[in-house]
Amino acid sequence: MRRIYEKPGQTVSRNVRVFAVLIILTLLMSAGSAFAQTQETLQKVVQEAYEKFKDVKEGRTADYIPELAKVPADLFGVVIVTAKGEVYTAGDVDYVFSIQSVSKPFTAALVMQEQGDKAILEKIGVEPTGLKFNSILATQIIPQVSVNPLVNSGAIASVSMVQAKSADERFNKILSFFDDLSGAKLSVIEDVYKSEAATNQRNRAHGYILAASDRIYSEPMEAVDVYTKQCSIGVTAKQLAVMGATLANGGVSPLTGKRVIDSKYVPKVLAIMMMAGFYNESGQWAYTAGLPAKTGVGGGIVAVVPGRMSIVGFSPRVNDAGNSVRSMKAIEYISGQLNLNLFGPGK
Ligand code: DON
């Protein structure tokens, strides 16, 4: 009855409203199911990567730092943390291991925060070496700089650039920056620190070479010591993945919402990771996984998919380049399955 009295325009507008509501409902439902599907896909791929490589025994725990040889070699964990803070895990993701060289890009980020990205470019450099992480030759090959912040010499130089009046203040600044990145309260694994401090003659040599050519910016042995402590900071695979997800999220922690790194520095950090994150295997890594990532002799690797997620593998057996074998395989697998390769067409 009522319709007889409605003007034609009113009927049209009511139909439009009903139609709009239906469209919105359909969109919401499909977005919801796509979200659920993505969550399912991410958990599935993490679990698959874990199952597929858990029995791989290649490589061995690093023993040039005696304490690292004591870490149970069979530990294995895989984690994805998305830029929105969703967490997907499989295996030993809560075991605390030493961050080692995975710390290096984050300290470079701290130096950028304090002094700008040019300071890294001009005082350290950003060229890959094609040589091992502790190569003395690499430190001598480009005399003006310490080559890049991801090899030992450049990482020691990075530490020396963190602005502080004392070694303690410098280390505490680094630690609290890592706390912000991980959204956790981290601390040094004292046994690892003591073990490396007693055996780090080679890093001390780097410190003196840098000092001899004015490429270190605090007292050299003090810088080596703070660097050694930084490498001994304990993290879990989950915490490391939050650090990576902070990079994936443009410098804002997806866990706490705090901006930790200026967005303009994030691409600089990722560029260095892409070019030098795996030392003499960086080319191979770019070729197979196509993601910026950083490795450590503690067995951790963090890879970053800008805007989307971080992927972490933790497995203490490392190869000759000092890169964790199962972590590499797991991240390569996930990158392949989800079409994450930055040089690929994407999905
Ligand atoms: O300076 C070192 O030799 C160790 N603290 C870190 C080396 C490392 O993690 C190499 N990366 N895979």
mmCIF file of C-alpha atoms and ligand atoms in Angstrom:
data_model
loop_
_atom_site.group_PDB
_atom_site.id
_atom_site.type_symbol
_atom_site.label_atom_id
_atom_site.label_comp_id
_atom_site.label_asym_id
_atom_site.label_seq_id
_atom_site.Cartn_x
_atom_site.Cartn_y
_atom_site.Cartn_z
ATOM 1 C CA MET A 1 0.000 0.000 0.000
ATOM 2 C CA ARG A 2 2.624 2.480 1.089
ATOM 3 C CA ARG A 3 4.494 2.151 -2.142
ATOM 4 C CA ILE A 4 1.529 3.682 -4.025
ATOM 5 C CA TYR A 5 2.077 6.896 -2.114
ATOM 6 C CA GLU A 6 5.864 6.951 -2.518
ATOM 7 C CA LYS A 7 7.278 9.262 -5.080
ATOM 8 C CA PRO A 8 9.394 7.433 -7.755
ATOM 9 C CA GLY A 9 12.569 9.080 -6.429
ATOM 10 C CA GLN A 10 11.967 7.720 -2.907
ATOM 11 C CA THR A 11 11.636 4.136 -4.199
ATOM 12 C CA VAL A 12 14.879 4.502 -6.133
ATOM 13 C CA SER A 13 16.748 5.896 -3.166
ATOM 14 C CA ARG A 14 15.501 3.104 -0.873
ATOM 15 C CA ASN A 15 16.562 0.500 -3.445
ATOM 16 C CA VAL A 16 19.952 2.136 -3.680
ATOM 17 C CA ARG A 17 20.280 1.991 0.109
ATOM 18 C CA VAL A 18 19.328 -1.701 0.262
ATOM 19 C CA PHE A 19 21.741 -2.439 -2.586
ATOM 20 C CA ALA A 20 24.562 -0.528 -0.855
ATOM 21 C CA VAL A 21 23.987 -2.397 2.399
ATOM 22 C CA LEU A 22 24.112 -5.719 0.519
ATOM 23 C CA ILE A 23 27.352 -4.759 -1.205
ATOM 24 C CA ILE A 24 28.947 -3.660 2.068
ATOM 25 C CA LEU A 25 27.885 -6.905 3.757
ATOM 26 C CA THR A 26 29.307 -8.965 0.885
ATOM 27 C CA LEU A 27 32.571 -7.009 0.955
ATOM 28 C CA LEU A 28 32.885 -7.403 4.725
ATOM 29 C CA MET A 29 32.244 -11.135 4.500
ATOM 30 C CA SER A 30 34.764 -11.666 1.716
ATOM 31 C CA ALA A 31 37.353 -9.481 3.454
ATOM 32 C CA GLY A 32 36.804 -11.538 6.612
ATOM 33 C CA SER A 33 37.289 -14.813 4.811
ATOM 34 C CA ALA A 34 40.351 -13.499 2.899
ATOM 35 C CA PHE A 35 41.821 -12.456 6.265
ATOM 36 C CA ALA A 36 41.094 -15.884 7.763
ATOM 37 C CA GLN A 37 42.576 -17.502 4.679
ATOM 38 C CA THR A 38 45.733 -15.403 4.928
ATOM 39 C CA GLN A 39 46.096 -16.307 8.592
ATOM 40 C CA GLU A 40 45.649 -19.964 7.763
ATOM 41 C CA THR A 41 48.128 -19.731 4.875
ATOM 42 C CA LEU A 42 50.776 -18.058 7.017
ATOM 43 C CA GLN A 43 50.496 -20.577 9.858
ATOM 44 C CA LYS A 44 50.536 -23.433 7.343
ATOM 45 C CA VAL A 45 53.671 -22.224 5.555
ATOM 46 C CA VAL A 46 55.520 -21.663 8.845
ATOM 47 C CA GLN A 47 54.625 -25.192 9.983
ATOM 48 C CA GLU A 48 55.613 -26.647 6.603
ATOM 49 C CA ALA A 49 58.991 -24.903 6.651
ATOM 50 C CA TYR A 50 59.595 -26.317 10.123
ATOM 51 C CA GLU A 51 58.570 -29.886 9.227
ATOM 52 C CA LYS A 52 60.440 -29.882 5.928
ATOM 53 C CA PHE A 53 63.836 -28.916 7.358
ATOM 54 C CA LYS A 54 63.736 -30.037 10.993
ATOM 55 C CA ASP A 55 65.857 -33.130 10.286
ATOM 56 C CA VAL A 56 68.551 -31.354 8.270
ATOM 57 C CA LYS A 57 71.897 -31.788 10.047
ATOM 58 C CA GLU A 58 74.175 -29.783 7.727
ATOM 59 C CA GLY A 59 76.541 -27.271 9.290
ATOM 60 C CA ARG A 60 77.721 -27.128 12.900
ATOM 61 C CA THR A 61 77.475 -24.843 15.882
ATOM 62 C CA ALA A 62 80.097 -22.088 15.773
ATOM 63 C CA ASP A 63 82.956 -22.978 18.115
ATOM 64 C CA TYR A 64 85.364 -20.068 17.660
ATOM 65 C CA ILE A 65 83.261 -18.589 20.472
ATOM 66 C CA PRO A 66 83.506 -21.607 22.850
ATOM 67 C CA GLU A 67 80.187 -20.957 24.597
ATOM 68 C CA LEU A 68 78.272 -21.189 21.302
ATOM 69 C CA ALA A 69 79.434 -24.779 20.818
ATOM 70 C CA LYS A 70 77.429 -25.673 23.947
ATOM 71 C CA VAL A 71 74.078 -24.574 22.487
ATOM 72 C CA PRO A 72 71.914 -27.648 21.667
ATOM 73 C CA ALA A 73 72.402 -28.069 17.919
ATOM 74 C CA ASP A 74 68.964 -29.523 17.232
ATOM 75 C CA LEU A 75 67.008 -26.441 18.290
ATOM 76 C CA PHE A 76 64.947 -25.102 15.416
ATOM 77 C CA GLY A 77 62.281 -22.427 15.263
ATOM 78 C CA VAL A 78 60.452 -20.533 12.526
ATOM 79 C CA VAL A 79 58.404 -17.347 13.020
ATOM 80 C CA ILE A 80 56.482 -14.837 10.950
ATOM 81 C CA VAL A 81 55.406 -11.553 12.526
ATOM 82 C CA THR A 82 53.337 -9.371 10.227
ATOM 83 C CA ALA A 83 53.511 -5.587 10.003
ATOM 84 C CA LYS A 84 50.179 -5.604 11.845
ATOM 85 C CA GLY A 85 51.641 -7.679 14.686
ATOM 86 C CA GLU A 86 50.127 -11.109 13.980
ATOM 87 C CA VAL A 87 52.467 -13.896 15.086
ATOM 88 C CA TYR A 88 52.830 -17.358 13.478
ATOM 89 C CA THR A 89 55.257 -19.872 14.965
ATOM 90 C CA ALA A 90 56.614 -23.412 14.812
ATOM 91 C CA GLY A 91 59.301 -25.111 16.914
ATOM 92 C CA ASP A 92 61.714 -23.583 19.415
ATOM 93 C CA VAL A 93 60.655 -19.963 19.193
ATOM 94 C CA ASP A 94 61.034 -19.119 22.908
ATOM 95 C CA TYR A 95 64.626 -20.316 23.384
ATOM 96 C CA VAL A 96 66.958 -17.403 24.236
ATOM 97 C CA PHE A 97 70.034 -17.349 21.978
ATOM 98 C CA SER A 98 72.696 -14.712 21.358
ATOM 99 C CA ILE A 99 71.756 -12.232 18.645
ATOM 100 C CA GLN A 100 75.362 -11.983 17.331
ATOM 101 C CA SER A 101 75.611 -10.296 13.915
ATOM 102 C CA VAL A 102 71.851 -9.937 13.534
ATOM 103 C CA SER A 103 72.402 -6.971 15.864
ATOM 104 C CA LYS A 104 74.496 -5.104 13.291
ATOM 105 C CA PRO A 105 71.818 -3.503 11.051
ATOM 106 C CA PHE A 106 69.919 -2.348 14.132
ATOM 107 C CA THR A 107 72.927 -0.519 15.561
ATOM 108 C CA ALA A 108 73.479 1.048 12.123
ATOM 109 C CA ALA A 109 69.846 2.228 12.366
ATOM 110 C CA LEU A 110 70.583 3.787 15.766
ATOM 111 C CA VAL A 111 73.560 5.654 14.284
ATOM 112 C CA MET A 112 71.290 6.918 11.472
ATOM 113 C CA GLN A 113 68.767 8.078 14.076
ATOM 114 C CA GLU A 114 71.467 10.064 15.840
ATOM 115 C CA GLN A 115 73.540 11.351 12.931
ATOM 116 C CA GLY A 116 71.603 10.786 9.709
ATOM 117 C CA ASP A 117 72.137 8.190 7.000
ATOM 118 C CA LYS A 118 75.028 10.100 5.382
ATOM 119 C CA ALA A 119 77.156 9.423 8.451
ATOM 120 C CA ILE A 120 77.028 5.678 7.736
ATOM 121 C CA LEU A 121 77.754 6.216 4.044
ATOM 122 C CA GLU A 122 80.687 8.536 4.624
ATOM 123 C CA LYS A 123 82.292 7.115 7.768
ATOM 124 C CA ILE A 124 81.689 3.392 7.307
ATOM 125 C CA GLY A 125 80.548 2.693 3.754
ATOM 126 C CA VAL A 126 77.872 0.437 2.278
ATOM 127 C CA GLU A 127 79.737 -1.791 -0.188
ATOM 128 C CA PRO A 128 79.548 -5.570 0.068
ATOM 129 C CA THR A 129 82.932 -7.216 0.576
ATOM 130 C CA GLY A 130 82.384 -10.645 -0.977
ATOM 131 C CA LEU A 131 84.532 -11.860 1.913
ATOM 132 C CA LYS A 132 83.974 -13.456 5.311
ATOM 133 C CA PHE A 133 82.430 -11.479 8.170
ATOM 134 C CA ASN A 134 85.736 -11.174 10.010
ATOM 135 C CA SER A 135 88.030 -10.669 7.028
ATOM 136 C CA ILE A 136 91.041 -8.500 7.834
ATOM 137 C CA LEU A 137 91.635 -8.133 4.101
ATOM 138 C CA ALA A 138 88.172 -6.544 3.709
ATOM 139 C CA THR A 139 89.066 -3.967 6.352
ATOM 140 C CA GLN A 140 92.187 -3.032 4.425
ATOM 141 C CA ILE A 141 90.824 -3.124 0.892
ATOM 142 C CA ILE A 142 88.983 0.229 1.066
ATOM 143 C CA PRO A 143 91.221 2.248 3.344
ATOM 144 C CA GLN A 144 88.907 5.255 3.796
ATOM 145 C CA VAL A 145 86.066 3.346 5.404
ATOM 146 C CA SER A 146 85.420 0.135 7.277
ATOM 147 C CA VAL A 147 83.469 -1.190 4.232
ATOM 148 C CA ASN A 148 79.927 -1.716 5.562
ATOM 149 C CA PRO A 149 78.183 -1.885 8.959
ATOM 150 C CA LEU A 150 77.402 -5.606 8.650
ATOM 151 C CA VAL A 151 80.947 -6.988 8.656
ATOM 152 C CA ASN A 152 82.773 -7.027 11.976
ATOM 153 C CA SER A 153 85.002 -3.998 11.320
ATOM 154 C CA GLY A 154 82.079 -1.832 10.161
ATOM 155 C CA ALA A 155 79.934 -3.027 13.050
ATOM 156 C CA ILE A 156 82.658 -2.112 15.547
ATOM 157 C CA ALA A 157 82.900 1.310 13.859
ATOM 158 C CA SER A 158 79.068 1.661 14.094
ATOM 159 C CA VAL A 159 79.185 0.979 17.815
ATOM 160 C CA SER A 160 81.941 3.570 18.199
ATOM 161 C CA MET A 161 79.670 6.155 16.539
ATOM 162 C CA VAL A 162 76.806 5.776 19.022
ATOM 163 C CA GLN A 163 76.920 9.067 20.918
ATOM 164 C CA ALA A 164 77.801 8.572 24.587
ATOM 165 C CA LYS A 165 80.224 9.746 27.246
ATOM 166 C CA SER A 166 81.157 6.267 28.426
ATOM 167 C CA ALA A 167 81.163 2.652 27.265
ATOM 168 C CA ASP A 168 78.344 1.845 29.709
ATOM 169 C CA GLU A 169 76.181 4.660 28.404
ATOM 170 C CA ARG A 170 76.891 3.550 24.825
ATOM 171 C CA PHE A 171 75.936 -0.046 25.535
ATOM 172 C CA ASN A 172 72.805 0.940 27.478
ATOM 173 C CA LYS A 173 71.680 3.105 24.570
ATOM 174 C CA ILE A 174 72.045 0.135 22.216
ATOM 175 C CA LEU A 175 70.245 -2.197 24.626
ATOM 176 C CA SER A 176 67.341 0.168 25.168
ATOM 177 C CA PHE A 177 67.046 0.686 21.384
ATOM 178 C CA PHE A 178 66.868 -3.111 20.989
ATOM 179 C CA ASP A 179 64.250 -3.214 23.783
ATOM 180 C CA ASP A 180 62.125 -0.754 21.808
ATOM 181 C CA LEU A 181 62.599 -2.748 18.601
ATOM 182 C CA SER A 182 61.644 -6.047 20.209
ATOM 183 C CA GLY A 183 58.991 -4.717 22.579
ATOM 184 C CA ALA A 184 60.744 -6.730 25.308
ATOM 185 C CA LYS A 185 63.275 -6.257 28.090
ATOM 186 C CA LEU A 186 66.429 -7.890 26.714
ATOM 187 C CA SER A 187 69.676 -8.670 28.514
ATOM 188 C CA VAL A 188 73.186 -9.940 27.863
ATOM 189 C CA ILE A 189 73.860 -13.690 28.072
ATOM 190 C CA GLU A 190 76.830 -13.285 30.411
ATOM 191 C CA ASP A 191 78.468 -16.650 29.601
ATOM 192 C CA VAL A 192 78.462 -15.869 25.882
ATOM 193 C CA TYR A 193 79.849 -12.388 26.516
ATOM 194 C CA LYS A 194 82.696 -13.700 28.720
ATOM 195 C CA SER A 195 83.474 -16.467 26.251
ATOM 196 C CA GLU A 196 83.700 -14.099 23.284
ATOM 197 C CA ALA A 197 85.543 -11.399 25.246
ATOM 198 C CA ALA A 198 88.239 -13.966 26.072
ATOM 199 C CA THR A 199 88.673 -15.088 22.462
ATOM 200 C CA ASN A 200 88.044 -11.993 20.311
ATOM 201 C CA GLN A 201 91.648 -11.205 19.334
ATOM 202 C CA ARG A 202 90.641 -10.908 15.704
ATOM 203 C CA ASN A 203 88.046 -8.222 16.469
ATOM 204 C CA ARG A 204 90.623 -6.386 18.551
ATOM 205 C CA ALA A 205 92.887 -6.479 15.474
ATOM 206 C CA HIS A 206 90.054 -4.885 13.482
ATOM 207 C CA GLY A 207 89.742 -2.201 16.158
ATOM 208 C CA TYR A 208 93.456 -1.345 15.960
ATOM 209 C CA ILE A 209 93.509 -1.341 12.142
ATOM 210 C CA LEU A 210 90.564 1.069 12.151
ATOM 211 C CA ALA A 211 92.273 3.237 14.778
ATOM 212 C CA ALA A 212 95.495 3.312 12.757
ATOM 213 C CA SER A 213 93.620 4.965 9.904
ATOM 214 C CA ASP A 214 91.189 7.123 11.930
ATOM 215 C CA ARG A 215 88.160 5.043 11.073
ATOM 216 C CA ILE A 216 86.933 4.396 14.597
ATOM 217 C CA TYR A 217 85.202 7.048 16.682
ATOM 218 C CA SER A 218 85.679 6.009 20.299
ATOM 219 C CA GLU A 219 88.544 4.299 22.126
ATOM 220 C CA PRO A 220 89.032 1.175 19.932
ATOM 221 C CA MET A 221 89.166 -1.583 22.601
ATOM 222 C CA GLU A 222 86.206 -0.007 24.351
ATOM 223 C CA ALA A 223 84.272 -0.130 21.042
ATOM 224 C CA VAL A 224 85.239 -3.800 20.581
ATOM 225 C CA ASP A 225 84.013 -4.560 24.095
ATOM 226 C CA VAL A 226 80.660 -2.812 23.615
ATOM 227 C CA TYR A 227 80.324 -4.605 20.260
ATOM 228 C CA THR A 228 81.012 -7.958 21.977
ATOM 229 C CA LYS A 229 78.327 -7.222 24.565
ATOM 230 C CA GLN A 230 75.905 -6.201 21.842
ATOM 231 C CA CYS A 231 76.493 -9.546 20.070
ATOM 232 C CA SER A 232 75.807 -11.377 23.367
ATOM 233 C CA ILE A 233 72.330 -9.887 23.853
ATOM 234 C CA GLY A 234 69.839 -12.732 24.232
ATOM 235 C CA VAL A 235 66.727 -12.861 22.065
ATOM 236 C CA THR A 236 64.091 -15.435 21.235
ATOM 237 C CA ALA A 237 63.101 -16.082 17.636
ATOM 238 C CA LYS A 238 59.785 -14.371 18.396
ATOM 239 C CA GLN A 239 61.475 -11.263 19.794
ATOM 240 C CA LEU A 240 63.821 -11.114 16.815
ATOM 241 C CA ALA A 241 60.837 -11.374 14.493
ATOM 242 C CA VAL A 242 59.240 -8.369 16.221
ATOM 243 C CA MET A 243 62.493 -6.444 15.610
ATOM 244 C CA GLY A 244 62.245 -7.381 11.924
ATOM 245 C CA ALA A 245 58.539 -6.572 11.802
ATOM 246 C CA THR A 246 59.364 -3.089 13.102
ATOM 247 C CA LEU A 247 61.471 -2.635 9.955
ATOM 248 C CA ALA A 248 58.691 -4.189 7.831
ATOM 249 C CA ASN A 249 56.279 -1.703 9.417
ATOM 250 C CA GLY A 250 58.339 1.348 8.402
ATOM 251 C CA GLY A 251 60.043 1.742 11.773
ATOM 252 C CA VAL A 252 56.972 1.528 14.042
ATOM 253 C CA SER A 253 56.756 -1.453 16.406
ATOM 254 C CA PRO A 254 53.673 -3.485 15.552
ATOM 255 C CA LEU A 255 53.675 -4.680 19.145
ATOM 256 C CA THR A 256 53.752 -1.378 21.032
ATOM 257 C CA GLY A 257 52.880 1.149 18.315
ATOM 258 C CA LYS A 258 56.015 3.138 19.200
ATOM 259 C CA ARG A 259 58.013 4.729 16.370
ATOM 260 C CA VAL A 260 61.555 3.420 16.852
ATOM 261 C CA ILE A 261 63.217 4.262 13.510
ATOM 262 C CA ASP A 262 62.403 7.183 11.201
ATOM 263 C CA SER A 263 60.667 5.834 8.104
ATOM 264 C CA LYS A 264 63.251 7.539 5.874
ATOM 265 C CA TYR A 265 66.041 5.378 7.330
ATOM 266 C CA VAL A 266 64.284 2.031 6.957
ATOM 267 C CA PRO A 267 65.061 1.651 3.207
ATOM 268 C CA LYS A 268 68.716 2.465 3.945
ATOM 269 C CA VAL A 269 68.935 -0.265 6.563
ATOM 270 C CA LEU A 270 67.202 -2.764 4.265
ATOM 271 C CA ALA A 271 69.483 -1.855 1.339
ATOM 272 C CA ILE A 272 72.555 -2.681 3.401
ATOM 273 C CA MET A 273 70.952 -5.955 4.510
ATOM 274 C CA MET A 274 70.171 -6.839 0.895
ATOM 275 C CA MET A 275 73.719 -6.178 -0.272
ATOM 276 C CA ALA A 276 75.734 -7.530 2.628
ATOM 277 C CA GLY A 277 73.541 -9.444 5.088
ATOM 278 C CA PHE A 278 75.124 -12.816 4.258
ATOM 279 C CA TYR A 279 78.756 -11.688 3.683
ATOM 280 C CA ASN A 280 80.298 -13.874 0.946
ATOM 281 C CA GLU A 281 76.891 -15.515 0.375
ATOM 282 C CA SER A 282 74.940 -12.277 -0.103
ATOM 283 C CA GLY A 283 74.689 -12.723 -3.869
ATOM 284 C CA GLN A 284 73.469 -16.276 -3.519
ATOM 285 C CA TRP A 285 70.904 -15.216 -0.951
ATOM 286 C CA ALA A 286 69.571 -12.417 -3.185
ATOM 287 C CA TYR A 287 69.413 -14.957 -6.004
ATOM 288 C CA THR A 288 67.444 -17.560 -4.072
ATOM 289 C CA ALA A 289 65.334 -15.707 -1.471
ATOM 290 C CA GLY A 290 65.306 -12.151 -2.844
ATOM 291 C CA LEU A 291 64.785 -10.552 0.565
ATOM 292 C CA PRO A 292 66.851 -8.226 2.750
ATOM 293 C CA ALA A 293 68.004 -10.273 5.721
ATOM 294 C CA LYS A 294 70.705 -10.574 8.365
ATOM 295 C CA THR A 295 72.373 -13.621 9.848
ATOM 296 C CA GLY A 296 74.246 -14.318 13.075
ATOM 297 C CA VAL A 297 76.551 -17.122 14.221
ATOM 298 C CA GLY A 298 74.126 -17.753 17.091
ATOM 299 C CA GLY A 299 71.877 -19.329 14.437
ATOM 300 C CA GLY A 300 69.358 -16.522 13.976
ATOM 301 C CA ILE A 301 68.353 -14.992 10.676
ATOM 302 C CA VAL A 302 65.823 -12.188 10.246
ATOM 303 C CA ALA A 303 64.381 -11.439 6.796
ATOM 304 C CA VAL A 304 62.156 -8.456 6.057
ATOM 305 C CA VAL A 305 59.355 -8.147 3.520
ATOM 306 C CA PRO A 306 58.785 -4.369 3.443
ATOM 307 C CA GLY A 307 55.246 -3.381 4.360
ATOM 308 C CA ARG A 308 54.243 -6.968 5.050
ATOM 309 C CA MET A 309 56.172 -9.102 7.525
ATOM 310 C CA SER A 310 59.403 -10.398 8.958
ATOM 311 C CA ILE A 311 60.441 -14.033 8.789
ATOM 312 C CA VAL A 312 62.862 -15.461 11.350
ATOM 313 C CA GLY A 313 64.653 -18.767 11.425
ATOM 314 C CA PHE A 314 66.650 -19.982 14.417
ATOM 315 C CA SER A 315 68.898 -23.023 14.185
ATOM 316 C CA PRO A 316 72.420 -23.117 15.674
ATOM 317 C CA ARG A 317 74.162 -25.146 12.955
ATOM 318 C CA VAL A 318 75.931 -22.672 10.649
ATOM 319 C CA ASN A 319 77.849 -23.118 7.392
ATOM 320 C CA ASP A 320 81.359 -21.894 6.519
ATOM 321 C CA ALA A 321 80.091 -18.362 5.931
ATOM 322 C CA GLY A 322 78.625 -18.327 9.479
ATOM 323 C CA ASN A 323 75.019 -18.490 8.211
ATOM 324 C CA SER A 324 72.451 -20.836 9.768
ATOM 325 C CA VAL A 325 71.690 -23.647 7.337
ATOM 326 C CA ARG A 326 68.142 -24.555 8.363
ATOM 327 C CA SER A 327 67.154 -20.915 8.920
ATOM 328 C CA MET A 328 68.225 -20.116 5.354
ATOM 329 C CA LYS A 329 66.277 -23.056 3.977
ATOM 330 C CA ALA A 330 63.158 -22.203 5.976
ATOM 331 C CA ILE A 331 63.123 -18.541 4.914
ATOM 332 C CA GLU A 332 63.872 -19.398 1.269
ATOM 333 C CA TYR A 333 61.001 -21.875 1.340
ATOM 334 C CA ILE A 334 58.543 -19.353 2.798
ATOM 335 C CA SER A 335 59.683 -16.650 0.379
ATOM 336 C CA GLY A 336 59.096 -19.059 -2.524
ATOM 337 C CA GLN A 337 55.729 -20.369 -1.321
ATOM 338 C CA LEU A 338 54.288 -16.899 -0.666
ATOM 339 C CA ASN A 339 55.932 -15.239 -3.708
ATOM 340 C CA LEU A 340 57.687 -12.751 -1.456
ATOM 341 C CA ASN A 341 60.842 -12.320 -3.567
ATOM 342 C CA LEU A 342 61.233 -8.537 -3.952
ATOM 343 C CA PHE A 343 62.428 -8.980 -7.500
ATOM 344 C CA GLY A 344 59.474 -11.170 -8.480
ATOM 345 C CA PRO A 345 56.029 -10.193 -9.723
ATOM 346 C CA GLY A 346 54.445 -10.730 -6.279
ATOM 347 C CA LYS A 347 50.939 -12.050 -5.852
HETATM 348 O O1 DON B 1 82.279 -10.798 16.098
HETATM 349 C C1 DON B 1 81.944 -11.974 15.941
HETATM 350 O O2 DON B 1 82.686 -12.786 15.384
HETATM 351 C C2 DON B 1 80.603 -12.427 16.472
HETATM 352 N N1 DON B 1 80.289 -11.729 17.665
HETATM 353 C C3 DON B 1 79.525 -12.189 15.448
HETATM 354 C C4 DON B 1 79.804 -12.852 14.122
HETATM 355 C C5 DON B 1 78.601 -13.264 13.393
HETATM 356 O O3 DON B 1 77.527 -13.390 13.948
HETATM 357 C C6 DON B 1 78.759 -13.619 11.960
HETATM 358 N N2 DON B 1 77.518 -13.850 11.304
HETATM 359 N N3 DON B 1 76.936 -14.722 10.845
#
